[in-house]
Amino acid sequence: MSEPIVLGIESTCDETAAAVVQGRTLRSNVVASSMEEHARYGGVIPEIASRAHAEAFVPCVSKALADAGLELSDVDAIAVSAGPGLAGCLAVGVSGAKALAWASGKPLYGINHVIGHIAVTQLQFGPFPKDTLALIVSGGHTSLLHVGDVARHIDVVGTTLDDAAGECFDKVARLLGFPYPGGPHIDRHAQHGDPHAIRVPQGLTQGKAGAKHPYDFSFSGVKTAVARWVEGERAAGREIPVDDVCASLADSVATVLAKKAMRGCRQYDSDTLIVGGGFSANSQLRAKLLEFGRSNGVEVRIPELRLCTDNGAMVAMLGVNLVEAGVAPSAPDFAIDSAMPLTKVSM
Ligand code: KG4
Ligand code: ZN
């Protein structure tokens, strides 16, 4: 099989998505989001998301195949996110994918959604170099990974000890009165602010804690510092300089992520950094990573915006990697895993 054709299906959170990838070529990419239905609750409501998946599953998969000009019988394999994610949401995608696989006799791979976020960069930049470093920044994860082989071998080099970067942004956004998800609002306001207006700590970068946790992250201190400052200003009756608050927060978070990622690349002798996850859409982080990459001689591979947030292409791409590597498909009775560890690529 020279260029495997894989149908990828995604339903971990609020996006129902399906896509077809052939080798390193994206042949179709369909995404339906239920985010608007959650916004007024200030967070994703699992039951609403599950129902939306049940409604969108067949239309999404049908459109992905039709856009690629294919029938289900034309694909070499099906891949579906088996975790981590919301249990009810995962159950819809995985049950649907199992039915398709059983009916068509195609092999099925239950894949790790988070690893899909980094795998997707291959559509733009080609195959991974061997032994490379990856930075995962999604809503729930902030981790540095050593990727020996994306289909089989991944180690966690560092991870957040408390909040993920995306969570930290979403929490500060709520404090500033932005609707959920707040990350993109902080991004937009930060573009007009002064990143040095407010002193914001850079967690685990200095002193003993920094030395003990060179590759780990902590964003709860950042969140608390910004919250205290804003509350203090409000109590004093002063107007909050929202753009400056956003810019200072974004600069601190982006600088810590970029510094630690570059340090990891040096330590692991990697001249490439793969970046993925919803938070990699953040423009301050993208700029900072590219800047640090240039001065450290590291090629930084960040997905184009539409492939940063959840999609089916990331699932299909990782499916292609598994087929190419000759990894056995998942057993027909594989279970979903809401807390799937980052070291597990497929079920
Ligand atoms: O990976 P993702 O789509 O969902 C998970 O799998 O967790 O990531 C969603 C996260 C949310 O916290 C959202 O606020 C954040 O990514 N996000 C952003 C931006 N776009 C999405 N954060 C900052 N700036 C952005 N432009
Ligand atoms: Zn995600």
Short mmCIF file of C-alpha atoms and ligand atoms in Angstrom, two decimals:
data_model
loop_
_atom_site.label_atom_id
_atom_site.label_comp_id
_atom_site.label_asym_id
_atom_site.label_seq_id
_atom_site.Cartn_x
_atom_site.Cartn_y
_atom_site.Cartn_z
CA MET A 1 0.00 0.00 0.00
CA SER A 2 1.89 3.11 -1.15
CA GLU A 3 -0.34 5.89 0.15
CA PRO A 4 -2.95 4.63 2.62
CA ILE A 5 -6.37 6.29 2.48
CA VAL A 6 -7.86 6.75 5.96
CA LEU A 7 -11.23 8.12 7.08
CA GLY A 8 -10.79 9.95 10.41
CA ILE A 9 -13.65 10.58 12.85
CA GLU A 10 -13.57 13.01 15.80
CA SER A 11 -16.10 13.50 18.65
CA THR A 12 -14.13 14.11 21.87
CA CYS A 13 -15.72 17.43 22.85
CA ASP A 14 -17.92 19.91 20.97
CA GLU A 15 -16.82 19.23 17.39
CA THR A 16 -18.20 16.41 15.28
CA ALA A 17 -15.69 16.02 12.47
CA ALA A 18 -14.71 13.67 9.67
CA ALA A 19 -11.94 13.86 7.09
CA VAL A 20 -10.12 11.77 4.53
CA VAL A 21 -6.32 11.75 4.31
CA GLN A 22 -4.34 9.93 1.65
CA GLY A 23 -0.64 9.66 2.52
CA ARG A 24 0.12 13.29 3.49
CA THR A 25 -2.69 14.79 1.40
CA LEU A 26 -5.92 16.11 2.89
CA ARG A 27 -8.73 15.06 0.54
CA SER A 28 -11.67 16.35 2.60
CA ASN A 29 -12.28 17.96 5.98
CA VAL A 30 -15.75 18.45 7.50
CA VAL A 31 -16.35 20.02 10.93
CA ALA A 32 -19.69 20.64 12.71
CA SER A 33 -19.47 22.47 16.05
CA SER A 34 -22.03 22.65 18.86
CA MET A 35 -20.11 25.50 20.61
CA GLU A 36 -22.92 28.03 20.10
CA GLU A 37 -25.27 25.80 22.09
CA HIS A 38 -22.83 25.79 25.06
CA ALA A 39 -21.72 29.43 25.09
CA ARG A 40 -24.56 30.65 27.32
CA TYR A 41 -23.68 28.05 29.98
CA GLY A 42 -20.04 29.18 30.17
CA GLY A 43 -18.64 25.77 29.28
CA VAL A 44 -19.31 22.62 27.27
CA ILE A 45 -22.37 20.70 28.55
CA PRO A 46 -21.62 17.01 27.90
CA GLU A 47 -25.22 15.92 27.28
CA ILE A 48 -25.84 18.70 24.76
CA ALA A 49 -22.56 17.86 23.02
CA SER A 50 -23.39 14.12 22.90
CA ARG A 51 -26.78 14.79 21.32
CA ALA A 52 -25.19 17.09 18.74
CA HIS A 53 -22.69 14.32 17.86
CA ALA A 54 -25.52 11.82 17.41
CA GLU A 55 -27.21 14.21 14.98
CA ALA A 56 -24.10 15.26 13.08
CA PHE A 57 -22.29 11.90 12.81
CA VAL A 58 -23.87 10.51 9.60
CA PRO A 59 -24.00 13.87 7.73
CA CYS A 60 -20.34 14.61 8.59
CA VAL A 61 -19.03 11.20 7.55
CA SER A 62 -21.13 11.16 4.36
CA LYS A 63 -19.92 14.63 3.38
CA ALA A 64 -16.26 13.79 4.09
CA LEU A 65 -16.46 10.76 1.79
CA ALA A 66 -18.44 12.65 -0.89
CA ASP A 67 -16.03 15.65 -0.83
CA ALA A 68 -13.14 13.24 -1.34
CA GLY A 69 -15.03 11.55 -4.21
CA LEU A 70 -14.90 8.21 -2.41
CA GLU A 71 -17.16 5.44 -1.14
CA LEU A 72 -16.50 3.77 2.20
CA SER A 73 -15.26 0.71 0.25
CA ASP A 74 -12.41 2.85 -1.19
CA VAL A 75 -10.69 3.61 2.14
CA ASP A 76 -7.95 1.40 3.55
CA ALA A 77 -8.83 2.01 7.20
CA ILE A 78 -10.98 4.03 9.59
CA ALA A 79 -9.58 5.92 12.59
CA VAL A 80 -11.58 7.41 15.46
CA SER A 81 -10.65 9.35 18.60
CA ALA A 82 -10.97 6.86 21.49
CA GLY A 83 -9.86 9.40 24.12
CA PRO A 84 -9.11 11.52 26.04
CA GLY A 85 -12.42 13.39 26.11
CA LEU A 86 -16.00 13.44 27.35
CA ALA A 87 -17.30 9.86 27.77
CA GLY A 88 -20.72 10.35 26.17
CA CYS A 89 -19.18 12.22 23.24
CA LEU A 90 -16.50 9.60 22.65
CA ALA A 91 -19.14 6.86 22.79
CA VAL A 92 -21.04 8.37 19.85
CA GLY A 93 -18.00 8.58 17.57
CA VAL A 94 -16.56 5.23 18.57
CA SER A 95 -19.90 3.35 18.23
CA GLY A 96 -20.49 4.94 14.84
CA ALA A 97 -16.98 4.12 13.66
CA LYS A 98 -17.30 0.52 14.87
CA ALA A 99 -20.56 0.13 12.93
CA LEU A 100 -18.93 1.51 9.76
CA ALA A 101 -15.90 -0.77 10.20
CA TRP A 102 -18.01 -3.83 10.83
CA ALA A 103 -20.31 -3.16 7.87
CA SER A 104 -17.45 -2.46 5.46
CA GLY A 105 -14.92 -4.98 6.78
CA LYS A 106 -12.32 -2.19 7.13
CA PRO A 107 -9.68 -2.15 9.90
CA LEU A 108 -10.45 0.33 12.71
CA TYR A 109 -7.96 2.26 14.86
CA GLY A 110 -9.04 3.86 18.15
CA ILE A 111 -6.49 6.68 18.38
CA ASN A 112 -5.30 9.21 20.96
CA HIS A 113 -6.86 12.60 20.13
CA VAL A 114 -4.01 14.58 21.68
CA ILE A 115 -1.36 12.80 19.61
CA GLY A 116 -3.55 13.53 16.57
CA HIS A 117 -3.06 17.26 17.31
CA ILE A 118 0.67 16.93 16.60
CA ALA A 119 0.35 14.29 13.84
CA VAL A 120 -1.68 16.75 11.74
CA THR A 121 1.40 18.93 11.10
CA GLN A 122 2.58 16.27 8.60
CA LEU A 123 -0.06 17.52 6.14
CA GLN A 124 1.92 20.77 5.84
CA PHE A 125 5.48 19.84 6.74
CA GLY A 126 5.84 16.16 5.79
CA PRO A 127 6.82 13.17 7.98
CA PHE A 128 8.23 13.64 11.49
CA PRO A 129 12.00 13.55 11.92
CA LYS A 130 13.00 10.64 14.16
CA ASP A 131 13.33 11.50 17.85
CA THR A 132 11.72 14.90 17.77
CA LEU A 133 10.20 17.10 20.46
CA ALA A 134 6.54 18.15 20.56
CA LEU A 135 4.65 20.80 22.52
CA ILE A 136 0.98 19.99 23.18
CA VAL A 137 -1.20 22.96 24.11
CA SER A 138 -4.88 22.04 24.11
CA GLY A 139 -7.80 22.97 26.34
CA GLY A 140 -6.89 20.28 28.87
CA HIS A 141 -3.21 19.52 28.20
CA THR A 142 0.05 21.44 28.31
CA SER A 143 2.90 18.98 27.84
CA LEU A 144 6.29 18.53 26.24
CA LEU A 145 6.65 15.14 24.55
CA HIS A 146 9.57 13.25 23.15
CA VAL A 147 8.33 11.54 20.00
CA GLY A 148 10.53 8.56 19.20
CA ASP A 149 8.02 7.22 16.67
CA VAL A 150 4.60 8.85 16.37
CA ALA A 151 2.91 5.49 15.71
CA ARG A 152 4.43 3.61 18.66
CA HIS A 153 6.66 5.46 21.06
CA ILE A 154 6.01 8.68 22.95
CA ASP A 155 7.43 9.82 26.31
CA VAL A 156 6.26 12.71 28.46
CA VAL A 157 9.18 15.10 29.13
CA GLY A 158 7.19 17.64 31.10
CA THR A 159 3.64 18.58 31.88
CA THR A 160 1.57 21.18 33.71
CA LEU A 161 1.41 20.72 37.46
CA ASP A 162 -1.92 22.56 37.66
CA ASP A 163 -3.89 24.43 34.93
CA ALA A 164 -3.35 23.99 31.22
CA ALA A 165 -2.48 27.19 29.33
CA GLY A 166 -5.88 27.14 27.59
CA GLU A 167 -7.67 26.74 30.93
CA CYS A 168 -5.71 29.66 32.41
CA PHE A 169 -6.77 31.89 29.49
CA ASP A 170 -10.39 30.76 29.75
CA LYS A 171 -10.46 31.53 33.50
CA VAL A 172 -8.95 35.01 33.16
CA ALA A 173 -11.34 35.63 30.26
CA ARG A 174 -14.29 34.87 32.51
CA LEU A 175 -12.97 37.34 35.09
CA LEU A 176 -12.78 39.99 32.36
CA GLY A 177 -16.35 39.20 31.28
CA PHE A 178 -15.66 37.52 27.92
CA PRO A 179 -17.96 34.70 26.78
CA TYR A 180 -16.76 31.08 26.70
CA PRO A 181 -14.36 30.02 25.25
CA GLY A 182 -12.37 33.06 26.26
CA GLY A 183 -8.97 32.19 24.73
CA PRO A 184 -9.64 33.80 21.35
CA HIS A 185 -10.93 37.01 23.05
CA ILE A 186 -7.73 37.35 25.09
CA ASP A 187 -5.75 36.81 21.88
CA ARG A 188 -7.62 39.60 20.08
CA HIS A 189 -7.33 42.14 22.91
CA ALA A 190 -3.67 41.23 23.51
CA GLN A 191 -2.86 42.35 19.99
CA HIS A 192 -3.59 45.97 21.02
CA GLY A 193 -1.99 45.96 24.47
CA ASP A 194 1.42 46.47 26.08
CA PRO A 195 2.87 43.06 27.07
CA HIS A 196 4.98 44.67 29.81
CA ALA A 197 2.24 46.84 31.35
CA ILE A 198 1.63 44.48 34.27
CA ARG A 199 4.11 42.25 36.04
CA VAL A 200 2.97 38.65 35.58
CA PRO A 201 5.07 35.79 37.01
CA GLN A 202 6.57 33.12 34.74
CA GLY A 203 5.79 29.90 36.58
CA LEU A 204 8.59 27.37 37.29
CA THR A 205 11.27 29.30 35.41
CA GLN A 206 13.42 30.56 38.28
CA GLY A 207 15.19 29.47 41.43
CA LYS A 208 14.80 26.05 43.02
CA ALA A 209 11.37 25.33 41.52
CA GLY A 210 12.69 26.16 38.05
CA ALA A 211 15.70 23.88 38.53
CA LYS A 212 13.55 21.06 39.90
CA HIS A 213 10.99 21.33 37.09
CA PRO A 214 12.90 22.43 33.98
CA TYR A 215 10.26 21.05 31.59
CA ASP A 216 7.10 21.27 33.70
CA PHE A 217 4.60 24.12 33.64
CA SER A 218 2.44 25.91 36.20
CA PHE A 219 -0.15 28.47 35.18
CA SER A 220 -2.27 28.80 38.30
CA GLY A 221 0.11 31.44 39.76
CA VAL A 222 -0.19 33.47 36.58
CA LYS A 223 -3.96 33.27 36.75
CA THR A 224 -4.01 34.28 40.44
CA ALA A 225 -1.59 37.18 39.90
CA VAL A 226 -3.71 38.61 37.10
CA ALA A 227 -6.93 38.07 39.08
CA ARG A 228 -5.50 39.87 42.17
CA TRP A 229 -4.27 42.77 40.10
CA VAL A 230 -7.64 43.19 38.36
CA GLU A 231 -9.54 42.94 41.66
CA GLY A 232 -7.20 45.51 43.24
CA GLU A 233 -7.76 47.97 40.41
CA ARG A 234 -11.51 47.45 40.57
CA ALA A 235 -11.54 47.96 44.34
CA ALA A 236 -9.63 51.23 43.85
CA GLY A 237 -12.28 52.33 41.36
CA ARG A 238 -9.86 52.40 38.44
CA GLU A 239 -10.81 51.29 34.95
CA ILE A 240 -9.23 47.99 33.84
CA PRO A 241 -6.88 48.37 30.87
CA VAL A 242 -8.20 45.17 29.28
CA ASP A 243 -5.83 45.15 26.29
CA ASP A 244 -2.79 45.54 28.57
CA VAL A 245 -3.99 42.80 30.95
CA CYS A 246 -4.49 40.41 28.02
CA ALA A 247 -1.16 41.31 26.43
CA SER A 248 0.74 40.85 29.71
CA LEU A 249 -0.91 37.48 30.40
CA ALA A 250 -0.37 36.25 26.84
CA ASP A 251 3.27 37.34 26.84
CA SER A 252 4.02 35.54 30.10
CA VAL A 253 2.37 32.29 29.01
CA ALA A 254 3.91 32.34 25.52
CA THR A 255 7.38 33.13 26.85
CA VAL A 256 7.34 30.27 29.37
CA LEU A 257 6.11 27.80 26.75
CA ALA A 258 8.68 28.89 24.18
CA LYS A 259 11.59 28.97 26.67
CA LYS A 260 10.90 25.49 28.02
CA ALA A 261 10.25 24.02 24.58
CA MET A 262 13.61 25.34 23.31
CA ARG A 263 15.38 24.04 26.41
CA GLY A 264 13.79 20.63 25.73
CA CYS A 265 14.99 20.70 22.12
CA ARG A 266 18.55 21.39 23.31
CA GLN A 267 18.40 18.64 25.91
CA TYR A 268 17.05 16.07 23.43
CA ASP A 269 19.17 17.31 20.54
CA SER A 270 16.13 18.00 18.38
CA ASP A 271 16.31 20.67 15.68
CA THR A 272 12.54 20.45 15.13
CA LEU A 273 9.64 21.35 17.42
CA ILE A 274 6.17 20.03 16.55
CA VAL A 275 3.31 22.09 18.03
CA GLY A 276 -0.35 21.13 18.35
CA GLY A 277 -3.65 21.58 20.18
CA GLY A 278 -6.37 24.24 20.25
CA PHE A 279 -4.18 26.76 22.09
CA SER A 280 -1.61 26.66 19.26
CA ALA A 281 -4.08 28.96 17.45
CA ASN A 282 -2.97 31.70 19.87
CA SER A 283 -1.17 34.38 17.88
CA GLN A 284 1.13 35.49 20.75
CA LEU A 285 2.33 31.90 21.22
CA ARG A 286 2.82 31.36 17.48
CA ALA A 287 4.91 34.53 17.17
CA LYS A 288 6.98 33.73 20.27
CA LEU A 289 7.69 30.13 19.22
CA LEU A 290 8.78 31.21 15.74
CA GLU A 291 10.99 33.96 17.21
CA PHE A 292 12.65 31.62 19.73
CA GLY A 293 12.93 28.92 17.04
CA ARG A 294 14.86 31.30 14.76
CA SER A 295 17.31 32.34 17.47
CA ASN A 296 17.83 28.73 18.62
CA GLY A 297 18.14 27.12 15.18
CA VAL A 298 14.97 25.06 15.70
CA GLU A 299 12.41 24.55 12.94
CA VAL A 300 8.98 25.15 14.54
CA ARG A 301 6.07 23.35 12.88
CA ILE A 302 2.70 24.87 13.85
CA PRO A 303 -0.52 23.79 12.11
CA GLU A 304 -2.46 26.28 10.01
CA LEU A 305 -5.33 27.76 12.04
CA ARG A 306 -8.17 25.52 10.83
CA LEU A 307 -6.11 22.45 11.81
CA CYS A 308 -5.28 23.73 15.33
CA THR A 309 -8.77 23.25 16.74
CA ASP A 310 -10.42 19.82 16.80
CA ASN A 311 -10.91 18.22 13.37
CA GLY A 312 -11.02 14.87 11.58
CA ALA A 313 -7.82 15.43 9.59
CA MET A 314 -5.68 14.99 12.72
CA VAL A 315 -7.36 11.65 13.41
CA ALA A 316 -7.04 10.44 9.81
CA MET A 317 -3.37 11.54 9.68
CA LEU A 318 -2.47 9.57 12.79
CA GLY A 319 -4.43 6.65 11.28
CA VAL A 320 -2.19 6.82 8.19
CA ASN A 321 0.88 6.71 10.47
CA LEU A 322 -0.45 3.57 12.19
CA VAL A 323 -1.22 1.84 8.87
CA GLU A 324 2.21 2.77 7.46
CA ALA A 325 3.96 1.50 10.60
CA GLY A 326 2.11 -1.83 10.41
CA VAL A 327 0.53 -1.38 13.83
CA ALA A 328 -2.31 -3.87 14.43
CA PRO A 329 -5.82 -2.38 14.28
CA SER A 330 -7.71 -2.03 17.58
CA ALA A 331 -9.65 -5.09 18.76
CA PRO A 332 -13.34 -4.95 17.72
CA ASP A 333 -14.41 -4.60 21.36
CA PHE A 334 -11.99 -1.80 22.33
CA ALA A 335 -13.36 0.62 24.92
CA ILE A 336 -13.29 4.41 24.98
CA ASP A 337 -10.77 5.92 27.41
CA SER A 338 -11.79 9.35 28.77
CA ALA A 339 -8.40 9.68 30.47
CA MET A 340 -6.25 8.08 27.76
CA PRO A 341 -2.58 8.68 28.72
CA LEU A 342 -0.34 10.61 26.31
CA THR A 343 2.03 7.64 26.05
CA LYS A 344 -0.70 5.49 24.48
CA VAL A 345 -1.02 6.22 20.74
CA SER A 346 -3.78 3.73 19.90
CA MET A 347 -6.00 1.17 21.61
O1 KG4 B 1 -7.55 21.38 21.60
P1 KG4 B 1 -8.81 22.11 21.85
O2 KG4 B 1 -9.64 22.52 20.66
O3 KG4 B 1 -9.74 21.29 22.80
C1 KG4 B 1 -9.21 20.27 23.56
O4 KG4 B 1 -8.96 19.18 22.98
O5 KG4 B 1 -9.00 20.52 24.77
O6 KG4 B 1 -8.43 23.45 22.69
C2 KG4 B 1 -9.38 24.38 23.13
C3 KG4 B 1 -8.67 25.50 23.89
C4 KG4 B 1 -9.62 26.41 24.67
O7 KG4 B 1 -9.09 26.60 25.97
C5 KG4 B 1 -9.59 27.72 23.87
O8 KG4 B 1 -9.83 28.86 24.68
C6 KG4 B 1 -8.18 27.71 23.36
O9 KG4 B 1 -7.95 26.36 22.99
N1 KG4 B 1 -7.99 28.60 22.20
C7 KG4 B 1 -7.25 29.72 22.25
C8 KG4 B 1 -7.30 30.29 20.96
N2 KG4 B 1 -8.06 29.49 20.17
C9 KG4 B 1 -8.47 28.45 20.95
N3 KG4 B 1 -6.56 30.27 23.26
C10 KG4 B 1 -5.90 31.40 23.00
N4 KG4 B 1 -5.89 32.02 21.81
C11 KG4 B 1 -6.56 31.51 20.76
N5 KG4 B 1 -6.53 32.12 19.58
ZN ZN B 2 -8.34 18.88 20.99
#
